mmCIF file of C-alpha atoms in Angstrom:
data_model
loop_
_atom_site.group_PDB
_atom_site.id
_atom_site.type_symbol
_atom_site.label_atom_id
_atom_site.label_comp_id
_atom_site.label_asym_id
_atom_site.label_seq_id
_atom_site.Cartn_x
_atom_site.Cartn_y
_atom_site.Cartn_z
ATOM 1 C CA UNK M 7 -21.421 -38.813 22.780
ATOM 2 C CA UNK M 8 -18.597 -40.112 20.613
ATOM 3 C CA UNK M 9 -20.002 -38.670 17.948
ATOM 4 C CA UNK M 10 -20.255 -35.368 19.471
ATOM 5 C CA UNK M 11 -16.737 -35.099 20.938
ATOM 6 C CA UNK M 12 -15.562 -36.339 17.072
ATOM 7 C CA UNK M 13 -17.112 -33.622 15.703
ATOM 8 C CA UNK M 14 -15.785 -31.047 18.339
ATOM 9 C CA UNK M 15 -12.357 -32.549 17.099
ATOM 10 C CA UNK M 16 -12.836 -31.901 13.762
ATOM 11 C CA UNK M 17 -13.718 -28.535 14.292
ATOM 12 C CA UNK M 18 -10.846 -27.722 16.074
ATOM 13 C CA UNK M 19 -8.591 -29.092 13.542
ATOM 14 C CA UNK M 20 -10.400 -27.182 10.652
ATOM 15 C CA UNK M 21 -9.939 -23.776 13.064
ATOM 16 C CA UNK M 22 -6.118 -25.206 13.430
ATOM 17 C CA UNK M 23 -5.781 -25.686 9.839
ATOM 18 C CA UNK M 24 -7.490 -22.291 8.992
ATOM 19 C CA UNK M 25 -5.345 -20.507 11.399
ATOM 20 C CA UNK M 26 -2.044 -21.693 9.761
ATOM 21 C CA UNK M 27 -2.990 -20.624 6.421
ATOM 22 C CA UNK M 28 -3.769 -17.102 7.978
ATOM 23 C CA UNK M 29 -1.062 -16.927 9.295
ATOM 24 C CA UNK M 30 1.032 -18.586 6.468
ATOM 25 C CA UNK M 31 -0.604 -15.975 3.792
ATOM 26 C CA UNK M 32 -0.146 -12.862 6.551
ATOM 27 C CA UNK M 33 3.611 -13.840 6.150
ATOM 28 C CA UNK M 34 4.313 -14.141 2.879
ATOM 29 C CA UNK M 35 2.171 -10.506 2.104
ATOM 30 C CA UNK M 36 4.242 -9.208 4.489
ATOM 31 C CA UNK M 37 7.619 -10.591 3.127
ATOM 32 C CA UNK M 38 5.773 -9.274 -0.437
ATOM 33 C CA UNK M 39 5.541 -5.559 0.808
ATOM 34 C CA UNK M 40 9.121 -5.703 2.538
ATOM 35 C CA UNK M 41 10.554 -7.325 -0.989
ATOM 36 C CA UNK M 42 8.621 -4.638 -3.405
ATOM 37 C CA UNK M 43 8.998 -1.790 -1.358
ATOM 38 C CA UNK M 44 13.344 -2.561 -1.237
ATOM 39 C CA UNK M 45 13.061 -3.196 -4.994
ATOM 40 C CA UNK M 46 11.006 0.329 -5.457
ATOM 41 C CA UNK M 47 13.192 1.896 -3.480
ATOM 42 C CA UNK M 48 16.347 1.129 -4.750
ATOM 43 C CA UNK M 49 14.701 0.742 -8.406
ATOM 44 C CA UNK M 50 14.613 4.252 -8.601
ATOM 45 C CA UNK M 51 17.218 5.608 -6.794
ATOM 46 C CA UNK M 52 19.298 3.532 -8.514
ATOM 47 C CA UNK M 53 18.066 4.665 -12.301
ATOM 48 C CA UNK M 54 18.169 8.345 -11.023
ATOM 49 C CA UNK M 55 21.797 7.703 -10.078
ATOM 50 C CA UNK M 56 22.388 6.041 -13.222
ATOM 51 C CA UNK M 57 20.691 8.264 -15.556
ATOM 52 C CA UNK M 58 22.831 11.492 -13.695
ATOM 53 C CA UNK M 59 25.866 9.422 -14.377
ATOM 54 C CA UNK M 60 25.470 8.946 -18.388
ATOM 55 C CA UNK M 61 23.337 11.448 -19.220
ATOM 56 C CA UNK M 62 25.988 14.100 -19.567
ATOM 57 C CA UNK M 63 28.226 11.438 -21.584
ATOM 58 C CA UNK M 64 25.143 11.148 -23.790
ATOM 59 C CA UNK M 65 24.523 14.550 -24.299
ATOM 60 C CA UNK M 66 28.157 15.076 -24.754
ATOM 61 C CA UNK M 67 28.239 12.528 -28.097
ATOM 62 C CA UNK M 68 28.126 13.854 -31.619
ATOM 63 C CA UNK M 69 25.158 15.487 -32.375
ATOM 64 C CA UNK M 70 24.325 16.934 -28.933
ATOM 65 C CA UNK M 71 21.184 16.446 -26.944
ATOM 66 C CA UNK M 72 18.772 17.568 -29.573
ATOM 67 C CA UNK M 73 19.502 14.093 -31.116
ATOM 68 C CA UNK M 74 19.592 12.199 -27.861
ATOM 69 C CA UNK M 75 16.473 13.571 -27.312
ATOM 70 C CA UNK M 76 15.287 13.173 -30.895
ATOM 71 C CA UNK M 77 16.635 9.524 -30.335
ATOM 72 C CA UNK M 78 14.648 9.421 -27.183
ATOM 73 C CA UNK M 79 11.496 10.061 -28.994
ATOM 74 C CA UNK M 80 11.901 7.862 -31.594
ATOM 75 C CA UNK M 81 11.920 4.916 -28.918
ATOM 76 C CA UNK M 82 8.944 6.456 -27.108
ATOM 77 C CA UNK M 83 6.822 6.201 -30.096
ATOM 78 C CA UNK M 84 8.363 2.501 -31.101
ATOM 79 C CA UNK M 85 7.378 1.682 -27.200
ATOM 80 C CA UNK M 86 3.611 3.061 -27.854
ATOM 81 C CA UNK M 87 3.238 1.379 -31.295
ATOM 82 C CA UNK M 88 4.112 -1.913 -29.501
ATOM 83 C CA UNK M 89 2.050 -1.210 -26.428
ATOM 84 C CA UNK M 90 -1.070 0.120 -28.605
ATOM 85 C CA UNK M 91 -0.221 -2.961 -31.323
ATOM 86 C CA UNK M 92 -3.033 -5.479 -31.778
ATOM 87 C CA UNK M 93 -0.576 -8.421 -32.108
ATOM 88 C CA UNK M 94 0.652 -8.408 -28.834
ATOM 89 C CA UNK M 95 -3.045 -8.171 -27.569
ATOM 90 C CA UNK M 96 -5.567 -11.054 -27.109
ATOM 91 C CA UNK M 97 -4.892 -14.419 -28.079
ATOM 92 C CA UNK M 98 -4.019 -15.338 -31.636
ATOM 93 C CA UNK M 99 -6.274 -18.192 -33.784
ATOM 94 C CA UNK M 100 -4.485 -21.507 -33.412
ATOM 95 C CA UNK M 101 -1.980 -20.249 -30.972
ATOM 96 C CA UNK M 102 -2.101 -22.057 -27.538
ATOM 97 C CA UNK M 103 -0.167 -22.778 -24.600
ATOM 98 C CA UNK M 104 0.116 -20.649 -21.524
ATOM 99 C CA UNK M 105 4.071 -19.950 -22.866
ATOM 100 C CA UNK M 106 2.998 -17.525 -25.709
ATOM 101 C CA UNK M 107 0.519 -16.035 -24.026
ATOM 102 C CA UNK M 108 3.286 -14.841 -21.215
ATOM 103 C CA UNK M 109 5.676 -14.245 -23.823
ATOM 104 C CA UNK M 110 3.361 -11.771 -25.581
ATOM 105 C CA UNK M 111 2.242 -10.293 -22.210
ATOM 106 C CA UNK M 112 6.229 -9.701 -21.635
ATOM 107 C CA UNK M 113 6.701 -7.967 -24.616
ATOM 108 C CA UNK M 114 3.757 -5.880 -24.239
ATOM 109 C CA UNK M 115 5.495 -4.650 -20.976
ATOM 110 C CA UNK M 116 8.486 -4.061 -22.383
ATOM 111 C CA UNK M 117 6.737 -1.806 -25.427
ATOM 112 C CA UNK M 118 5.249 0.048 -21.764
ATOM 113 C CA UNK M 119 8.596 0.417 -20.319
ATOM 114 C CA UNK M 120 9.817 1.466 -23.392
ATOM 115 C CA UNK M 121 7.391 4.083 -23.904
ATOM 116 C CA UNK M 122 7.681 5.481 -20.333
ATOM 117 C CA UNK M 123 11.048 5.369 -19.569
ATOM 118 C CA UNK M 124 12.912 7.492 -22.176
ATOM 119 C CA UNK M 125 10.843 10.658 -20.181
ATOM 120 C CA UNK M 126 11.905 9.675 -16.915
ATOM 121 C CA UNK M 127 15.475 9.407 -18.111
ATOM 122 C CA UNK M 128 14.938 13.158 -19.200
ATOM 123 C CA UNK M 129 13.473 14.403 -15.983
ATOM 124 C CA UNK M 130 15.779 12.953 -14.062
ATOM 125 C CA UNK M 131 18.318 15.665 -15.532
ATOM 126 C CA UNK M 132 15.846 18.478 -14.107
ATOM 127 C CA UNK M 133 17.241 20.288 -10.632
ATOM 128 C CA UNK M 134 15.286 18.198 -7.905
ATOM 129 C CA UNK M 135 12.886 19.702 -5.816
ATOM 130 C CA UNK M 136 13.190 20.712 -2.071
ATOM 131 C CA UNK M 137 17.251 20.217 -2.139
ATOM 132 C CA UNK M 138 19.958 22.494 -2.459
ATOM 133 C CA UNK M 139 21.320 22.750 -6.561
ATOM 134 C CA UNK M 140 24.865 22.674 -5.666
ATOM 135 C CA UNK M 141 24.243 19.178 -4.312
ATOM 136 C CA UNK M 142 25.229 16.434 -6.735
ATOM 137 C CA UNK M 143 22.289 14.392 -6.984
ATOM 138 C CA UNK M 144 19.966 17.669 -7.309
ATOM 139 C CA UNK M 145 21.780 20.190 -9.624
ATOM 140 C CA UNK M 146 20.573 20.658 -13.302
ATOM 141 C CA UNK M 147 22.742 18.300 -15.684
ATOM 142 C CA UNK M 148 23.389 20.285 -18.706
ATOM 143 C CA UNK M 149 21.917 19.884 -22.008
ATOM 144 C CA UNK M 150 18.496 18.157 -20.409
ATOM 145 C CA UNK M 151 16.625 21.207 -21.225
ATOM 146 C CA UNK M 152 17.297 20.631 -25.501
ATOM 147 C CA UNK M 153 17.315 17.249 -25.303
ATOM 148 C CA UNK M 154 13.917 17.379 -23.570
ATOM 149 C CA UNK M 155 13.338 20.143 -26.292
ATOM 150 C CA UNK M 156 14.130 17.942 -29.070
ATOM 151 C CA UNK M 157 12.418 14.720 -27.524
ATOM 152 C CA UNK M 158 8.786 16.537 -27.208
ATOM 153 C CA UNK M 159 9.512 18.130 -30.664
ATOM 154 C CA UNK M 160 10.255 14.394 -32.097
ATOM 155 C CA UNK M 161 7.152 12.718 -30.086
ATOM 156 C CA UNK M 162 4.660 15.669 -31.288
ATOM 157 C CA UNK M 163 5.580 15.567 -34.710
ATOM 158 C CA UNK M 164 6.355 11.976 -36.001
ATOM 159 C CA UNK M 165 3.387 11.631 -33.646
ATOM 160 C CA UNK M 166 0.938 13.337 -35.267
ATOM 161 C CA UNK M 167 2.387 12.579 -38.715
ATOM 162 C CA UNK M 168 1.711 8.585 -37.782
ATOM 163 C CA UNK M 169 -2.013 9.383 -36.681
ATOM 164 C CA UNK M 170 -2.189 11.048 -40.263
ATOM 165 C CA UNK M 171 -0.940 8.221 -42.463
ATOM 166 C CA UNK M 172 -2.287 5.557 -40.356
ATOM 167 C CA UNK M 173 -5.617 7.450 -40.287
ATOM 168 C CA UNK M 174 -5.471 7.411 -44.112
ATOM 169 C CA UNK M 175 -4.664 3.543 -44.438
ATOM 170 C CA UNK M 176 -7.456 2.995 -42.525
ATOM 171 C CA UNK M 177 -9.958 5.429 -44.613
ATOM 172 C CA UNK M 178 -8.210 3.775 -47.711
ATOM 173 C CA UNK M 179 -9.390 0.190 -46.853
ATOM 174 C CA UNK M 180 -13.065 1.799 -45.569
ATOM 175 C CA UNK M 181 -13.261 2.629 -49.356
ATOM 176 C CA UNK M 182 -12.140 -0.241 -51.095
ATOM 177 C CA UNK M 183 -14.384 -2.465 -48.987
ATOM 178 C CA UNK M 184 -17.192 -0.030 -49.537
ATOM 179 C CA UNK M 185 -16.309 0.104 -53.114
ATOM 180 C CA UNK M 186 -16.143 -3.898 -53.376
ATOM 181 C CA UNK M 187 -19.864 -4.372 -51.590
ATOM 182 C CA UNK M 188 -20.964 -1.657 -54.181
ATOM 183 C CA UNK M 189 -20.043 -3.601 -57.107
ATOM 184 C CA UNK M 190 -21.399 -7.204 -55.376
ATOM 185 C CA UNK M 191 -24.701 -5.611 -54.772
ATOM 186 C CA UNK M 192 -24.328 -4.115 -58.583
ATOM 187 C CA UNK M 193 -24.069 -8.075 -59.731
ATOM 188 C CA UNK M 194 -27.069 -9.037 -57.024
ATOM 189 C CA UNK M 195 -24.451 -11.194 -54.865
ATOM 190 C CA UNK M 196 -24.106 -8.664 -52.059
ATOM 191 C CA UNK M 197 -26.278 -7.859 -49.218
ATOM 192 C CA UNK M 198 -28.593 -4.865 -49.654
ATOM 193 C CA UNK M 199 -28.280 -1.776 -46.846
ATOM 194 C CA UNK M 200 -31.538 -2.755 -45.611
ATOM 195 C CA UNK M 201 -30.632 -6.582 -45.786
ATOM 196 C CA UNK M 202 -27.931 -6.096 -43.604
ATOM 197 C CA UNK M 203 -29.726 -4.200 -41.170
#
């Protein structure tokens, strides 16, 4: 009988416990989803207010909003080299500690950010949608529509003229390697093709 009721006791303290932590974890996803959503929120609104604000100082600078937009695209493609980069990737041999690992994971996030965010700062020059354009935070700013120009002429070309010369390093080093295995299996040190297989 004592047994029984001991067990009956522990039970209800397990439920107790269990219930707590529900309720503990229903709070704090709840405090999560209040927290991001205010951060979201303002996060934008905030860097649409901001970006309306300078971008007609920046487009007013020597040069013009070609080059702000040329500018723009230059840190786009920096952004996608460092987000596409294997060295902030995996982990590197005889690296360890969980502090690199967050510092490269950081970085890599930045290299995102910094790859996304020069386009947003165009389009938020653009006349919003579903408002009138003679409001402030919807009218067209002037000189988005070259610098956005400029910025897609800059990404497309340096772009493709990257893939090019980064396509021919790597064909370059395909050769040599092929052309050092040819000369091993020449001298009888090298795997044959049907070795290797």
């Amino acid at each position: 009988m004592a047994r029984r009721e001991l067990g009956s006791g522990q039970v209800q303290q397990e439920r107790d416990r269990g219930y707590r932590v529900l309720v503990r974890d229903g709070a704090v996803l709840g405090l999560f989803l209040v927290v991001a959503g205010a951060v979201v929120f303002l996060g934008f609104g905030g860097a649409r207010w901001a970006t309306r604000e300078s971008a007609p100082v920046l487009y007013g600078m020597p040069g013009g909003a070609w080059s702000v937009g040329g500018v723009l695209g230059l840190v786009t493609l920096m952004g996608c080299g460092g987000a596409l980069s294997e060295t902030f990737g995996g982990a590197v041999p005889g690296d360890s500690g969980k502090a690199s690992g967050m510092l490269r994971g950081m970085v890599r996030g930045g290299c995102y950010v910094a790859a996304v965010a020069p386009l947003l700062f165009l389009l938020s020059g653009l006349q919003g949608k579903n408002c009138r354009s003679y409001e402030p935070g919807c009218s067209y700013v002037p000189g988005t529509i070259p610098a956005l120009l400029g910025y897609v002429g800059c990404v497309t070309v340096l772009g493709w003229l990257i893939h090019r010369w980064r396509r021919a390093v790597v064909d370059a080093r395909r050769a040599r390697e092929r052309e050092r295995l040819r000369k091993l299996r020449k001298k009888g040190k090298g795997k044959s093709r049907t070795a290797s297989r």
